[in-house]
mmCIF file of C-alpha atoms in Angstrom:
data_model
loop_
_atom_site.group_PDB
_atom_site.id
_atom_site.type_symbol
_atom_site.label_atom_id
_atom_site.label_comp_id
_atom_site.label_asym_id
_atom_site.label_seq_id
_atom_site.Cartn_x
_atom_site.Cartn_y
_atom_site.Cartn_z
ATOM 1 C CA MET A 180 10.490 14.171 31.320
ATOM 2 C CA GLY A 181 9.752 10.708 29.974
ATOM 3 C CA ARG A 182 11.431 9.132 26.996
ATOM 4 C CA LYS A 183 10.094 10.179 23.624
ATOM 5 C CA GLN A 184 8.140 7.426 21.900
ATOM 6 C CA PRO A 185 9.603 6.244 18.582
ATOM 7 C CA ALA A 186 7.700 7.211 15.438
ATOM 8 C CA VAL A 187 7.266 3.563 14.455
ATOM 9 C CA VAL A 188 6.451 0.962 17.084
ATOM 10 C CA VAL A 189 6.646 -2.755 16.305
ATOM 11 C CA PRO A 190 3.731 -4.693 17.848
ATOM 12 C CA ASP A 191 4.648 -7.458 20.282
ATOM 13 C CA GLY A 192 5.477 -10.649 18.452
ATOM 14 C CA ALA A 193 5.507 -9.081 14.985
ATOM 15 C CA ALA A 194 8.636 -10.810 13.695
ATOM 16 C CA ASP A 195 6.832 -11.636 10.453
ATOM 17 C CA VAL A 196 4.450 -9.190 8.823
ATOM 18 C CA LEU A 197 2.423 -9.317 5.633
ATOM 19 C CA LEU A 198 2.879 -5.959 3.955
ATOM 20 C CA HIS A 199 0.205 -4.980 1.475
ATOM 21 C CA ALA A 200 2.080 -2.972 -1.153
ATOM 22 C CA CYS A 201 0.417 -0.453 -3.417
ATOM 23 C CA CYS A 202 3.625 0.265 -5.352
ATOM 24 C CA ALA A 203 7.412 0.076 -5.134
ATOM 25 C CA PRO A 204 8.064 3.725 -4.187
ATOM 26 C CA CYS A 205 5.710 3.531 -1.203
ATOM 27 C CA SER A 206 7.103 0.144 -0.136
ATOM 28 C CA SER A 207 10.777 1.032 -0.312
ATOM 29 C CA ALA A 208 11.421 2.919 2.932
ATOM 30 C CA ILE A 209 8.990 0.739 4.891
ATOM 31 C CA VAL A 210 10.684 -2.500 3.819
ATOM 32 C CA GLU A 211 14.111 -1.002 4.524
ATOM 33 C CA TRP A 212 12.980 0.036 8.010
ATOM 34 C CA MET A 213 11.450 -3.364 8.736
ATOM 35 C CA LEU A 214 14.570 -5.250 7.705
ATOM 36 C CA ALA A 215 16.702 -2.966 9.873
ATOM 37 C CA ASN A 216 14.427 -3.488 12.881
ATOM 38 C CA GLY A 217 14.059 -7.247 13.032
ATOM 39 C CA VAL A 218 10.815 -7.533 11.069
ATOM 40 C CA ARG A 219 10.612 -9.924 8.104
ATOM 41 C CA PRO A 220 8.120 -8.520 5.596
ATOM 42 C CA VAL A 221 6.265 -10.608 3.056
ATOM 43 C CA ILE A 222 5.130 -8.256 0.296
ATOM 44 C CA PHE A 223 1.610 -8.817 -1.010
ATOM 45 C CA TYR A 224 0.884 -6.965 -4.225
ATOM 46 C CA PHE A 225 -2.899 -6.855 -4.463
ATOM 47 C CA ASN A 226 -4.300 -3.861 -6.334
ATOM 48 C CA PRO A 227 -7.268 -4.709 -8.576
ATOM 49 C CA ASN A 228 -8.231 -1.034 -8.520
ATOM 50 C CA ILE A 229 -5.422 -0.028 -10.870
ATOM 51 C CA TYR A 230 -6.474 0.997 -14.355
ATOM 52 C CA PRO A 231 -5.625 0.462 -17.151
ATOM 53 C CA PHE A 232 -4.081 -3.005 -17.108
ATOM 54 C CA GLU A 233 -0.856 -1.720 -18.668
ATOM 55 C CA GLU A 234 -0.423 0.618 -15.698
ATOM 56 C CA TYR A 235 -1.073 -2.276 -13.334
ATOM 57 C CA VAL A 236 1.647 -4.366 -14.978
ATOM 58 C CA ILE A 237 4.233 -1.576 -14.783
ATOM 59 C CA ARG A 238 3.586 -1.037 -11.083
ATOM 60 C CA LYS A 239 3.585 -4.767 -10.383
ATOM 61 C CA GLU A 240 6.904 -5.327 -12.149
ATOM 62 C CA GLU A 241 8.499 -2.452 -10.250
ATOM 63 C CA SER A 242 7.267 -3.897 -6.965
ATOM 64 C CA LYS A 243 8.717 -7.300 -7.808
ATOM 65 C CA ARG A 244 12.002 -5.762 -8.954
ATOM 66 C CA HIS A 245 12.303 -4.005 -5.612
ATOM 67 C CA ALA A 246 11.523 -7.169 -3.609
ATOM 68 C CA ASP A 247 13.923 -9.276 -5.670
ATOM 69 C CA SER A 248 16.731 -6.776 -5.116
ATOM 70 C CA LEU A 249 16.345 -7.291 -1.361
ATOM 71 C CA ARG A 250 15.555 -11.025 -1.525
ATOM 72 C CA VAL A 251 12.231 -10.381 0.156
ATOM 73 C CA GLU A 252 9.334 -12.748 -0.493
ATOM 74 C CA TRP A 253 6.825 -11.230 -2.902
ATOM 75 C CA ILE A 254 3.284 -12.464 -3.607
ATOM 76 C CA ASP A 255 1.359 -11.659 -6.767
ATOM 77 C CA GLY A 256 -2.291 -11.053 -5.882
ATOM 78 C CA ASP A 257 -5.086 -11.603 -8.367
ATOM 79 C CA TYR A 258 -6.083 -8.822 -10.743
ATOM 80 C CA ASP A 259 -9.817 -8.640 -11.363
ATOM 81 C CA HIS A 260 -10.706 -5.054 -12.136
ATOM 82 C CA ASP A 261 -14.275 -5.949 -13.117
ATOM 83 C CA ASP A 262 -14.869 -7.432 -9.667
ATOM 84 C CA TRP A 263 -13.373 -4.317 -8.074
ATOM 85 C CA LEU A 264 -15.755 -2.151 -10.103
ATOM 86 C CA ARG A 265 -18.651 -4.159 -8.674
ATOM 87 C CA VAL A 266 -17.316 -3.491 -5.161
ATOM 88 C CA VAL A 267 -17.354 0.293 -5.668
ATOM 89 C CA LYS A 268 -20.489 0.420 -7.820
ATOM 90 C CA GLY A 269 -22.540 3.524 -7.065
ATOM 91 C CA MET A 270 -19.529 5.403 -5.688
ATOM 92 C CA GLU A 271 -17.919 6.315 -9.000
ATOM 93 C CA LYS A 272 -18.489 10.047 -8.508
ATOM 94 C CA GLU A 273 -17.238 10.147 -4.947
ATOM 95 C CA PRO A 274 -14.312 12.560 -4.457
ATOM 96 C CA GLU A 275 -10.843 11.394 -3.511
ATOM 97 C CA ARG A 276 -10.838 10.501 0.208
ATOM 98 C CA GLY A 277 -14.560 9.800 -0.108
ATOM 99 C CA MET A 278 -16.405 6.542 0.580
ATOM 100 C CA ARG A 279 -15.162 4.910 -2.631
ATOM 101 C CA CYS A 280 -11.577 5.139 -1.373
ATOM 102 C CA GLU A 281 -12.411 3.644 2.012
ATOM 103 C CA CYS A 282 -14.349 0.832 0.349
ATOM 104 C CA CYS A 283 -11.367 0.213 -1.943
ATOM 105 C CA PHE A 284 -8.981 0.118 1.021
ATOM 106 C CA GLU A 285 -11.151 -2.367 2.868
ATOM 107 C CA CYS A 286 -11.434 -4.624 -0.179
ATOM 108 C CA ARG A 287 -7.661 -4.787 -0.533
ATOM 109 C CA LEU A 288 -6.981 -5.153 3.178
ATOM 110 C CA VAL A 289 -9.499 -7.964 3.636
ATOM 111 C CA ALA A 290 -7.642 -9.833 0.877
ATOM 112 C CA SER A 291 -4.376 -9.027 2.669
ATOM 113 C CA ALA A 292 -5.678 -10.328 5.987
ATOM 114 C CA MET A 293 -6.854 -13.519 4.296
ATOM 115 C CA GLU A 294 -3.439 -14.015 2.685
ATOM 116 C CA ALA A 295 -1.736 -13.413 6.025
ATOM 117 C CA LYS A 296 -3.939 -16.019 7.691
ATOM 118 C CA ARG A 297 -3.230 -18.536 4.912
ATOM 119 C CA ARG A 298 0.463 -18.120 5.610
ATOM 120 C CA GLY A 299 0.197 -18.234 9.380
ATOM 121 C CA ILE A 300 1.174 -14.578 9.775
ATOM 122 C CA ARG A 301 -0.715 -12.734 12.475
ATOM 123 C CA TYR A 302 0.080 -9.127 11.562
ATOM 124 C CA PHE A 303 -0.656 -7.277 8.358
ATOM 125 C CA THR A 304 -0.154 -3.645 7.421
ATOM 126 C CA THR A 305 -0.210 -1.490 4.297
ATOM 127 C CA THR A 306 1.959 0.970 2.416
ATOM 128 C CA LEU A 307 -1.178 3.000 1.705
ATOM 129 C CA ALA A 308 -0.440 4.740 5.016
ATOM 130 C CA SER A 309 2.749 6.220 3.560
ATOM 131 C CA SER A 310 1.048 8.562 1.085
ATOM 132 C CA ARG A 311 0.081 12.090 2.042
ATOM 133 C CA TRP A 312 -2.769 11.820 -0.486
ATOM 134 C CA LYS A 313 -4.522 9.181 1.602
ATOM 135 C CA SER A 314 -6.590 9.529 4.772
ATOM 136 C CA LEU A 315 -4.940 7.695 7.652
ATOM 137 C CA GLU A 316 -8.294 7.550 9.425
ATOM 138 C CA GLN A 317 -9.885 5.762 6.451
ATOM 139 C CA ILE A 318 -6.972 3.347 6.177
ATOM 140 C CA THR A 319 -7.132 2.525 9.875
ATOM 141 C CA ARG A 320 -10.895 1.942 9.765
ATOM 142 C CA ALA A 321 -10.487 -0.279 6.704
ATOM 143 C CA GLY A 322 -7.668 -2.243 8.329
ATOM 144 C CA LEU A 323 -9.613 -2.789 11.533
ATOM 145 C CA ALA A 324 -12.663 -3.852 9.509
ATOM 146 C CA ALA A 325 -10.482 -6.397 7.707
ATOM 147 C CA GLN A 326 -9.107 -7.618 11.041
ATOM 148 C CA ALA A 327 -12.654 -8.114 12.305
ATOM 149 C CA LYS A 328 -13.598 -10.117 9.220
ATOM 150 C CA VAL A 329 -10.564 -12.423 9.266
ATOM 151 C CA GLU A 330 -10.217 -14.163 12.611
ATOM 152 C CA GLY A 331 -6.695 -14.591 13.930
ATOM 153 C CA THR A 332 -5.244 -11.533 12.213
ATOM 154 C CA THR A 333 -4.230 -8.150 13.609
ATOM 155 C CA PHE A 334 -3.932 -4.938 11.648
ATOM 156 C CA TRP A 335 -0.752 -3.000 12.383
ATOM 157 C CA ALA A 336 -2.104 0.537 12.215
ATOM 158 C CA GLN A 337 0.913 2.718 11.569
ATOM 159 C CA ASN A 338 1.595 6.156 10.136
ATOM 160 C CA TRP A 339 4.362 5.183 7.724
ATOM 161 C CA ARG A 340 5.131 8.838 6.950
ATOM 162 C CA LYS A 341 6.798 9.398 10.323
ATOM 163 C CA GLY A 342 10.342 8.877 11.544
ATOM 164 C CA GLY A 343 11.900 10.187 8.361
ATOM 165 C CA LEU A 344 10.317 7.435 6.264
ATOM 166 C CA TYR A 345 8.558 9.868 3.944
ATOM 167 C CA GLU A 346 11.820 11.629 3.184
ATOM 168 C CA ARG A 347 13.649 8.318 2.804
ATOM 169 C CA ARG A 348 10.946 7.146 0.377
ATOM 170 C CA ASN A 349 11.718 10.059 -1.901
ATOM 171 C CA GLN A 350 15.449 9.310 -1.734
ATOM 172 C CA LEU A 351 14.913 5.657 -2.635
ATOM 173 C CA LEU A 352 12.586 6.654 -5.459
ATOM 174 C CA HIS A 353 15.583 8.216 -7.172
ATOM 175 C CA GLU A 354 18.170 5.641 -6.064
ATOM 176 C CA TYR A 355 16.144 2.813 -7.604
ATOM 177 C CA ALA A 356 14.926 4.966 -10.505
ATOM 178 C CA PHE A 357 11.423 3.689 -9.779
ATOM 179 C CA TYR A 358 8.545 4.359 -12.110
ATOM 180 C CA ASN A 359 6.568 7.038 -10.261
ATOM 181 C CA GLN A 360 2.860 6.950 -11.038
ATOM 182 C CA GLN A 361 0.937 10.183 -11.490
ATOM 183 C CA TYR A 362 -2.396 9.100 -9.973
ATOM 184 C CA CYS A 363 -3.600 6.780 -7.250
ATOM 185 C CA GLY A 364 -4.686 3.923 -9.463
ATOM 186 C CA CYS A 365 -8.306 3.676 -10.554
ATOM 187 C CA GLU A 366 -9.881 5.434 -13.505
ATOM 188 C CA PHE A 367 -11.778 7.700 -11.117
ATOM 189 C CA SER A 368 -8.594 9.043 -9.545
ATOM 190 C CA MET A 369 -6.911 10.069 -12.795
ATOM 191 C CA ARG A 370 -6.121 13.754 -12.938
ATOM 192 C CA LYS A 371 -3.672 15.944 -14.779
ATOM 193 C CA GLN A 372 -0.970 17.384 -12.572
ATOM 194 C CA LYS A 373 2.687 18.200 -12.992
ATOM 195 C CA PRO A 374 4.898 15.183 -12.189
ATOM 196 C CA GLN A 375 6.834 17.076 -9.517
ATOM 197 C CA GLU A 376 3.599 17.642 -7.607
ATOM 198 C CA GLU A 377 2.873 13.938 -7.321
ATOM 199 C CA ASP A 378 4.229 11.346 -4.904
ATOM 200 C CA TYR A 379 1.697 8.546 -4.733
#
């Protein structure tokens, strides 16, 4: 029998990677894995979908706190929720994992690809692929669409739930005492559930 393929495979030449981060909990295990495997992540916090602004600030500060603790470069993306609403206009009533979500992913990943290109980083990836609430197929399509729109960039399509990373994420959530949000981010994704049932 052949050797079993590792759950996470680093693309050739991906010593530096721009990591789009949706929040600190989802970033934690991914950043830890990258640092342990010879990949230098640059965290790009770009999430104009998050509502209300107070929620956005809490998540942003937690992301920066996490990056600072590891001395990892962290970039503050612009917050323009009104512009994001224009992007998803007409899709407000779409269900979770519907077209609104894929449009949102693409919007954020195009910005990530552009930031990667500005910094001379070929590869970009996203922590969105660490959440069991998200569609990996949608994220991959959005990432590849962003790659196609920004010449010179390559989307690292990766299931960041594998290789024990999902379990490690939950451990780090408690070790860092991270704020753990109870909904994806936008006003359309808000829903009332018990905190223990959530792990965005």
